[in-house]
Tab-separated table of C-alpha atoms and ligand atoms in Angstrom:
chain	number	residue	atom	x	y	z
A	1	UNK	CA	-70.926	40.535	-47.750
A	2	UNK	CA	-69.890	40.738	-44.138
A	3	UNK	CA	-67.273	42.734	-42.305
A	4	UNK	CA	-65.646	41.677	-39.018
A	5	UNK	CA	-64.126	44.329	-36.802
A	6	UNK	CA	-61.466	42.797	-34.569
A	7	UNK	CA	-60.972	44.901	-31.450
A	8	UNK	CA	-58.356	44.018	-28.799
A	9	UNK	CA	-59.216	45.596	-25.439
A	10	UNK	CA	-57.028	45.907	-22.390
A	11	UNK	CA	-58.453	48.063	-19.607
A	12	UNK	CA	-60.812	49.884	-21.939
A	13	UNK	CA	-63.902	49.832	-19.685
A	14	UNK	CA	-64.813	53.441	-20.455
A	15	UNK	CA	-64.337	53.033	-24.179
A	16	UNK	CA	-66.056	49.849	-25.329
A	17	UNK	CA	-69.639	51.122	-25.265
A	18	UNK	CA	-68.655	54.380	-26.969
A	19	UNK	CA	-66.720	52.369	-29.508
A	20	UNK	CA	-69.761	50.274	-30.350
A	21	UNK	CA	-71.891	53.417	-30.721
A	22	UNK	CA	-69.303	54.917	-33.057
A	23	UNK	CA	-69.306	51.743	-35.146
A	24	UNK	CA	-73.104	51.637	-35.338
A	25	UNK	CA	-73.336	55.238	-36.479
A	26	UNK	CA	-70.473	54.846	-38.952
A	27	UNK	CA	-72.023	51.797	-40.596
A	28	UNK	CA	-75.618	52.974	-40.659
A	29	UNK	CA	-77.004	52.326	-44.108
A	30	UNK	CA	-73.765	50.836	-45.398
A	31	UNK	CA	-75.656	48.030	-47.113
A	32	UNK	CA	-73.673	45.081	-45.719
A	33	UNK	CA	-73.523	43.056	-42.518
A	34	UNK	CA	-70.914	43.625	-39.880
A	35	UNK	CA	-69.928	42.178	-36.527
A	36	UNK	CA	-67.621	43.303	-33.743
A	37	UNK	CA	-65.228	40.743	-32.256
A	38	UNK	CA	-64.048	42.108	-28.912
A	39	UNK	CA	-61.096	40.454	-27.235
A	40	UNK	CA	-60.753	41.138	-23.549
A	41	UNK	CA	-57.035	40.773	-23.018
A	42	UNK	CA	-57.170	39.979	-19.300
A	43	UNK	CA	-58.288	43.474	-18.339
A	44	UNK	CA	-58.142	44.409	-14.671
A	45	UNK	CA	-61.014	46.888	-14.815
A	46	UNK	CA	-64.667	46.453	-15.772
A	47	UNK	CA	-63.950	45.862	-19.482
A	48	UNK	CA	-65.229	42.276	-19.489
A	49	UNK	CA	-68.307	43.232	-17.500
A	50	UNK	CA	-69.112	45.992	-19.997
A	51	UNK	CA	-68.441	43.726	-22.952
A	52	UNK	CA	-70.851	41.149	-21.555
A	53	UNK	CA	-73.499	43.852	-21.356
A	54	UNK	CA	-72.908	44.713	-25.012
A	55	UNK	CA	-73.106	41.018	-25.869
A	56	UNK	CA	-76.376	40.560	-23.991
A	57	UNK	CA	-77.933	43.590	-25.702
A	58	UNK	CA	-76.677	42.714	-29.233
A	59	UNK	CA	-77.406	46.219	-30.529
A	60	UNK	CA	-75.245	45.044	-33.369
A	61	UNK	CA	-73.734	41.537	-33.721
A	62	UNK	CA	-71.083	41.253	-30.998
A	63	UNK	CA	-68.727	38.425	-30.065
A	64	UNK	CA	-66.555	38.443	-26.978
A	65	UNK	CA	-63.455	36.355	-26.377
A	66	UNK	CA	-61.982	36.793	-22.928
A	67	UNK	CA	-58.454	35.744	-22.049
A	68	UNK	CA	-57.423	34.099	-18.809
A	69	UNK	CA	-54.759	36.805	-18.355
A	70	UNK	CA	-53.052	39.570	-20.305
A	71	UNK	CA	-51.402	37.994	-23.352
A	72	UNK	CA	-50.686	41.212	-25.254
A	73	UNK	CA	-52.282	42.908	-28.239
A	74	UNK	CA	-50.686	40.574	-30.762
A	75	UNK	CA	-52.293	37.541	-29.125
A	76	UNK	CA	-55.565	39.463	-29.039
A	77	UNK	CA	-55.416	40.089	-32.765
A	78	UNK	CA	-54.701	36.407	-33.392
A	79	UNK	CA	-57.716	35.296	-31.346
A	80	UNK	CA	-59.868	37.928	-33.041
A	81	UNK	CA	-58.886	36.712	-36.492
A	82	UNK	CA	-59.726	33.150	-35.508
A	83	UNK	CA	-63.239	34.158	-34.455
A	84	UNK	CA	-63.912	36.606	-37.287
A	85	UNK	CA	-66.394	35.173	-39.772
A	86	UNK	CA	-66.539	38.108	-42.211
A	87	UNK	CA	-65.432	38.230	-45.824
A	88	UNK	CA	-63.522	41.373	-44.915
A	89	UNK	CA	-61.699	41.719	-41.636
A	90	UNK	CA	-60.635	44.952	-40.032
A	91	UNK	CA	-58.214	45.454	-37.130
A	92	UNK	CA	-59.002	48.507	-35.062
A	93	UNK	CA	-58.252	49.766	-31.526
A	94	UNK	CA	-60.917	50.186	-28.875
A	95	UNK	CA	-59.836	53.665	-27.793
A	96	UNK	CA	-61.429	55.519	-30.739
A	97	UNK	CA	-58.072	56.840	-31.914
A	98	UNK	CA	-58.923	55.189	-35.201
A	99	UNK	CA	-62.302	56.298	-36.509
A	100	UNK	CA	-64.667	53.544	-37.737
A	101	UNK	CA	-65.614	55.820	-40.660
A	102	UNK	CA	-62.166	55.146	-42.091
A	103	UNK	CA	-62.968	51.426	-42.107
A	104	UNK	CA	-65.921	52.206	-44.324
A	105	UNK	CA	-63.557	53.918	-46.758
A	106	UNK	CA	-61.229	50.925	-46.610
A	107	UNK	CA	-64.060	48.541	-47.451
A	108	UNK	CA	-64.984	50.786	-50.363
A	109	UNK	CA	-61.456	50.564	-51.751
A	110	UNK	CA	-61.468	46.753	-51.466
A	111	UNK	CA	-64.860	46.643	-53.178
A	112	UNK	CA	-63.946	48.924	-56.036
A	113	UNK	CA	-60.382	47.810	-56.623
A	114	UNK	CA	-60.127	44.014	-56.770
A	115	UNK	CA	-56.369	44.292	-57.325
A	116	UNK	CA	-55.914	45.205	-53.671
A	117	UNK	CA	-56.213	42.629	-50.893
A	118	UNK	CA	-55.238	44.872	-48.005
A	119	UNK	CA	-55.896	48.505	-47.172
A	120	UNK	CA	-53.579	49.759	-44.451
A	121	UNK	CA	-53.670	53.141	-42.788
A	122	UNK	CA	-50.548	55.028	-41.866
A	123	UNK	CA	-50.354	58.105	-39.676
A	124	UNK	CA	-49.588	61.168	-41.754
A	125	UNK	CA	-49.131	63.546	-38.852
A	126	UNK	CA	-47.794	62.439	-35.525
A	127	UNK	CA	-47.971	64.458	-32.362
A	128	UNK	CA	-44.917	62.997	-30.734
A	129	UNK	CA	-41.527	64.167	-29.552
A	130	UNK	CA	-38.458	64.508	-31.778
A	131	UNK	CA	-36.546	61.833	-29.841
A	132	UNK	CA	-39.264	59.219	-30.227
A	133	UNK	CA	-39.740	60.081	-33.873
A	134	UNK	CA	-35.971	59.748	-34.434
A	135	UNK	CA	-35.924	56.303	-32.797
A	136	UNK	CA	-38.891	55.156	-34.846
A	137	UNK	CA	-37.263	56.294	-38.084
A	138	UNK	CA	-34.004	54.554	-37.148
A	139	UNK	CA	-35.907	51.383	-36.325
A	140	UNK	CA	-37.471	51.219	-39.782
A	141	UNK	CA	-34.157	51.962	-41.430
A	142	UNK	CA	-32.405	49.197	-39.483
A	143	UNK	CA	-35.068	46.528	-39.837
A	144	UNK	CA	-35.553	47.178	-43.540
A	145	UNK	CA	-31.802	46.795	-44.077
A	146	UNK	CA	-31.489	43.653	-41.985
A	147	UNK	CA	-34.563	41.619	-42.784
A	148	UNK	CA	-35.941	40.172	-45.955
A	149	UNK	CA	-39.331	41.828	-45.512
A	150	UNK	CA	-39.873	45.531	-46.097
A	151	UNK	CA	-41.935	47.354	-43.505
A	152	UNK	CA	-43.821	50.462	-44.504
A	153	UNK	CA	-42.738	53.184	-42.056
A	154	UNK	CA	-45.583	54.402	-39.843
A	155	UNK	CA	-48.035	51.793	-41.107
A	156	UNK	CA	-50.125	50.747	-38.137
A	157	UNK	CA	-52.087	47.626	-37.340
A	158	UNK	CA	-55.120	49.614	-38.438
A	159	UNK	CA	-56.038	47.787	-41.627
A	160	UNK	CA	-58.772	45.953	-43.489
A	161	UNK	CA	-58.204	42.897	-45.643
A	162	UNK	CA	-59.865	40.047	-47.457
A	163	UNK	CA	-60.497	36.692	-45.835
A	164	UNK	CA	-57.666	35.050	-47.792
A	165	UNK	CA	-55.205	37.394	-46.067
A	166	UNK	CA	-56.675	36.470	-42.690
A	167	UNK	CA	-56.194	32.775	-43.478
A	168	UNK	CA	-52.563	33.390	-44.404
A	169	UNK	CA	-51.880	35.350	-41.223
A	170	UNK	CA	-53.376	32.568	-39.109
A	171	UNK	CA	-51.062	30.063	-40.766
A	172	UNK	CA	-48.124	31.804	-39.094
A	173	UNK	CA	-48.411	30.192	-35.685
A	174	UNK	CA	-45.313	31.729	-34.135
A	175	UNK	CA	-45.420	32.417	-30.428
A	176	UNK	CA	-43.566	35.715	-30.609
A	177	UNK	CA	-45.839	37.687	-32.873
A	178	UNK	CA	-44.738	40.909	-34.495
A	179	UNK	CA	-47.690	41.828	-36.639
A	180	UNK	CA	-45.994	44.560	-38.683
A	181	UNK	CA	-43.539	41.915	-39.850
A	182	UNK	CA	-46.228	39.275	-40.294
A	183	UNK	CA	-48.277	41.568	-42.554
A	184	UNK	CA	-45.222	42.298	-44.650
A	185	UNK	CA	-44.233	38.624	-44.726
A	186	UNK	CA	-47.559	37.292	-46.016
A	187	UNK	CA	-47.403	39.804	-48.864
A	188	UNK	CA	-50.557	40.622	-50.911
A	189	UNK	CA	-51.195	43.885	-52.746
A	190	UNK	CA	-51.549	46.606	-50.149
A	191	UNK	CA	-53.050	50.042	-50.590
A	192	UNK	CA	-51.739	52.568	-48.053
A	193	UNK	CA	-53.989	55.415	-47.067
A	194	UNK	CA	-53.095	58.253	-44.698
A	195	UNK	CA	-55.076	58.937	-41.552
A	196	UNK	CA	-54.737	61.167	-38.534
A	197	UNK	CA	-55.005	59.440	-35.173
A	198	UNK	CA	-57.428	61.119	-32.787
A	199	UNK	CA	-56.808	61.601	-29.102
A	200	UNK	CA	-57.512	58.574	-26.942
A	201	UNK	CA	-61.177	58.747	-25.829
A	202	UNK	CA	-60.458	57.618	-22.251
A	203	UNK	CA	-57.836	55.702	-20.294
A	204	UNK	CA	-54.168	55.797	-21.176
A	205	UNK	CA	-51.853	54.259	-23.727
A	206	UNK	CA	-50.075	51.055	-22.724
A	207	UNK	CA	-46.899	52.043	-24.500
A	208	UNK	CA	-43.836	53.683	-23.094
A	209	UNK	CA	-40.324	54.103	-24.393
A	210	UNK	CA	-38.997	50.776	-23.088
A	211	UNK	CA	-42.000	48.845	-24.317
A	212	UNK	CA	-41.400	50.319	-27.775
A	213	UNK	CA	-37.715	49.380	-27.536
A	214	UNK	CA	-38.651	45.800	-26.635
A	215	UNK	CA	-41.103	45.762	-29.509
A	216	UNK	CA	-38.385	46.957	-31.891
A	217	UNK	CA	-35.971	44.229	-30.741
A	218	UNK	CA	-38.797	41.704	-31.109
A	219	UNK	CA	-39.230	42.831	-34.701
A	220	UNK	CA	-35.567	42.687	-35.613
A	221	UNK	CA	-34.903	39.318	-33.960
A	222	UNK	CA	-38.149	37.866	-35.297
A	223	UNK	CA	-37.573	38.809	-38.902
A	224	UNK	CA	-33.828	38.726	-39.412
A	225	UNK	CA	-30.848	36.561	-38.602
A	226	UNK	CA	-28.414	39.359	-39.485
A	227	UNK	CA	-27.515	40.084	-35.825
A	228	UNK	CA	-26.146	36.534	-35.584
A	229	UNK	CA	-23.820	37.314	-38.454
A	230	UNK	CA	-22.501	40.261	-36.470
A	231	UNK	CA	-20.558	37.864	-34.230
A	232	UNK	CA	-18.848	36.365	-37.283
A	233	UNK	CA	-17.989	39.786	-38.656
A	234	UNK	CA	-16.669	41.083	-35.336
A	235	UNK	CA	-14.665	37.878	-34.846
A	236	UNK	CA	-13.149	38.229	-38.310
A	237	UNK	CA	-12.202	41.869	-37.831
A	238	UNK	CA	-10.723	41.172	-34.396
A	239	UNK	CA	-8.770	38.185	-35.741
A	240	UNK	CA	-7.197	40.187	-38.565
A	241	UNK	CA	-6.352	43.055	-36.184
A	242	UNK	CA	-4.749	40.593	-33.781
A	243	UNK	CA	-2.501	39.149	-36.503
A	244	UNK	CA	-1.451	42.665	-37.617
A	245	UNK	CA	-0.709	43.594	-34.035
A	246	UNK	CA	1.296	40.409	-33.565
A	247	UNK	CA	3.474	41.270	-36.567
A	248	UNK	CA	3.955	44.763	-35.155
A	249	UNK	CA	5.028	43.394	-31.765
A	250	UNK	CA	7.541	40.975	-33.339
A	251	UNK	CA	9.017	43.728	-35.556
A	252	UNK	CA	9.320	46.055	-32.572
A	253	UNK	CA	11.181	43.379	-30.666
A	254	UNK	CA	13.506	42.512	-33.584
A	255	UNK	CA	14.277	46.028	-34.805
A	256	UNK	CA	14.099	48.245	-31.722
A	257	UNK	CA	14.646	45.617	-29.071
A	258	UNK	CA	11.608	46.707	-27.003
A	259	UNK	CA	10.411	43.892	-24.771
A	260	UNK	CA	7.494	43.510	-22.325
A	261	UNK	CA	4.738	45.543	-24.010
A	262	UNK	CA	2.501	47.771	-21.945
A	263	UNK	CA	0.187	46.709	-19.171
A	264	UNK	CA	-2.455	49.157	-20.425
A	265	UNK	CA	-2.645	47.456	-23.821
A	266	UNK	CA	-3.349	44.095	-22.217
A	267	UNK	CA	-6.078	45.455	-19.951
A	268	UNK	CA	-7.760	47.271	-22.835
A	269	UNK	CA	-7.633	44.176	-25.035
A	270	UNK	CA	-9.035	41.918	-22.317
A	271	UNK	CA	-11.876	44.302	-21.558
A	272	UNK	CA	-12.617	44.929	-25.229
A	273	UNK	CA	-12.782	41.305	-26.259
A	274	UNK	CA	-14.573	40.352	-23.065
A	275	UNK	CA	-17.366	42.755	-23.878
A	276	UNK	CA	-17.493	41.816	-27.560
A	277	UNK	CA	-17.883	38.176	-26.549
A	278	UNK	CA	-20.589	38.909	-24.015
A	279	UNK	CA	-22.433	41.032	-26.542
A	280	UNK	CA	-22.355	38.241	-29.119
A	281	UNK	CA	-23.429	35.627	-26.583
A	282	UNK	CA	-26.299	37.953	-25.693
A	283	UNK	CA	-27.441	38.099	-29.301
A	284	UNK	CA	-27.250	34.329	-29.648
A	285	UNK	CA	-29.162	34.099	-26.376
A	286	UNK	CA	-32.015	36.164	-27.804
A	287	UNK	CA	-32.454	33.640	-30.585
A	288	UNK	CA	-31.978	30.600	-28.362
A	289	UNK	CA	-34.604	31.995	-26.000
A	290	UNK	CA	-37.076	32.261	-28.832
A	291	UNK	CA	-36.297	28.749	-30.039
A	292	UNK	CA	-36.941	27.595	-26.468
A	293	UNK	CA	-40.261	29.459	-26.287
A	294	UNK	CA	-41.372	28.171	-29.660
A	295	UNK	CA	-40.283	24.573	-28.996
A	296	UNK	CA	-42.475	24.449	-25.907
A	297	UNK	CA	-45.318	24.868	-28.376
A	298	UNK	CA	-47.564	26.671	-25.940
A	299	UNK	CA	-50.775	28.219	-27.204
A	300	UNK	CA	-50.630	31.896	-28.177
A	301	UNK	CA	-53.435	32.640	-25.733
A	302	UNK	CA	-55.892	30.919	-23.419
A	303	UNK	CA	-59.520	31.898	-23.704
A	304	UNK	CA	-61.507	31.387	-20.548
A	305	UNK	CA	-64.776	32.321	-22.196
A	306	UNK	CA	-66.069	32.757	-25.727
A	307	UNK	CA	-69.420	34.433	-26.305
A	308	UNK	CA	-70.496	33.855	-29.879
A	309	UNK	CA	-73.901	34.980	-31.112
A	310	UNK	CA	-73.596	32.586	-34.044
A	311	UNK	CA	-73.564	29.605	-31.690
A	312	UNK	CA	-76.429	30.845	-29.549
B	1	LIG	N1	-54.141	46.342	-26.026
B	1	LIG	C1	-54.344	44.989	-25.760
B	1	LIG	N2	-53.461	44.334	-24.933
B	1	LIG	C2	-52.375	44.963	-24.371
B	1	LIG	C3	-52.172	46.327	-24.692
B	1	LIG	C4	-53.055	46.977	-25.519
B	1	LIG	O1	-55.306	44.392	-26.224
B	1	LIG	O2	-51.631	44.315	-23.643
B	1	LIG	C5	-55.109	47.059	-26.907
B	1	LIG	C6	-55.665	48.337	-26.308
B	1	LIG	O3	-56.787	48.089	-25.496
B	1	LIG	C7	-56.033	49.140	-27.542
B	1	LIG	C8	-54.960	48.704	-28.540
B	1	LIG	O4	-54.435	47.478	-28.065
B	1	LIG	O5	-57.315	48.800	-28.048
B	1	LIG	C9	-53.870	49.744	-28.702
B	1	LIG	O6	-53.302	50.029	-27.458
B	1	LIG	P1	-52.901	51.500	-27.020
B	1	LIG	O7	-54.035	52.430	-27.289
B	1	LIG	O8	-52.403	51.406	-25.624
B	1	LIG	O9	-51.687	51.803	-27.983
B	1	LIG	P2	-51.417	53.152	-28.799
B	1	LIG	O10	-52.699	53.566	-29.447
B	1	LIG	O11	-50.961	54.134	-27.790
B	1	LIG	O12	-50.363	52.746	-29.791
B	2	LIG	MG1	-54.418	53.893	-28.671
């Protein structure tokens, strides 16, 4: 049996060596083989240099895939899955927020309980602000209502699964990758275990509020067409209101003889419908943009170098 640890790295120069040490000590005497697949996601610091040192030393089996530029974590995970040769594959961050010991527990669950194909960790306690936590909760509520997949709130990318799951994930070749949705979409029996994220060992997180917002929109657009229906619904409601208002205007004219309705009404209506139309065009645009991106059929990433000990 062999385990592959897929580790996307973006500007993690200070962390990669410590990460490898943590993995080696966590898997000492585990009784199975393991390898680390590092993906250098176009880092601007010495990450690649340090990874090459780890590769040259091979203290434990290490592969390195380096991208020609920053393609994002999702692309990194995709490349890592492609190069992972293990029977079990684990996705884990390079910053030591997710302890490798937990992966050992995950493997144990997969070994002992054949009914499960995936073990996913979710954060039981979060040290984050109320506002952020509110937005995250709302996101899960919205996406679970709108899309046909159900996302487990707080479940992270930190998970371990069988090779069959990896094969299924790789079959989804979409350019805009939203892995939370992809995991839910491919299905398989999933065991959720709680974990507490540690502090980042070094460097800083690449997320901020707007990035999270973008990520949330990515998820909703990628896994639901419900927003498109919004235009139809708004159009319907506006149409019915317009007819009712028309009847009202005619009655007013016939019964009370009031002519030339207010200027304010017209301005409000023009502005209101103008913005509704722009909003709907915007939503359609989001989808059209993605169709455009996908139809270009560009690769999800470009690797400028692949260091594979198996091909040595
Ligand atoms: N990461 C990546 N490409 C990016 C951004 C992040 O490969 O464009 C990696 C990063 O090096 C880390 C993991 O994804 O190993 C998680 O990133 P981060 O720690 O910034 O996210 P957080 O833990 O704050 O959610
Ligand atoms: Mg992190």
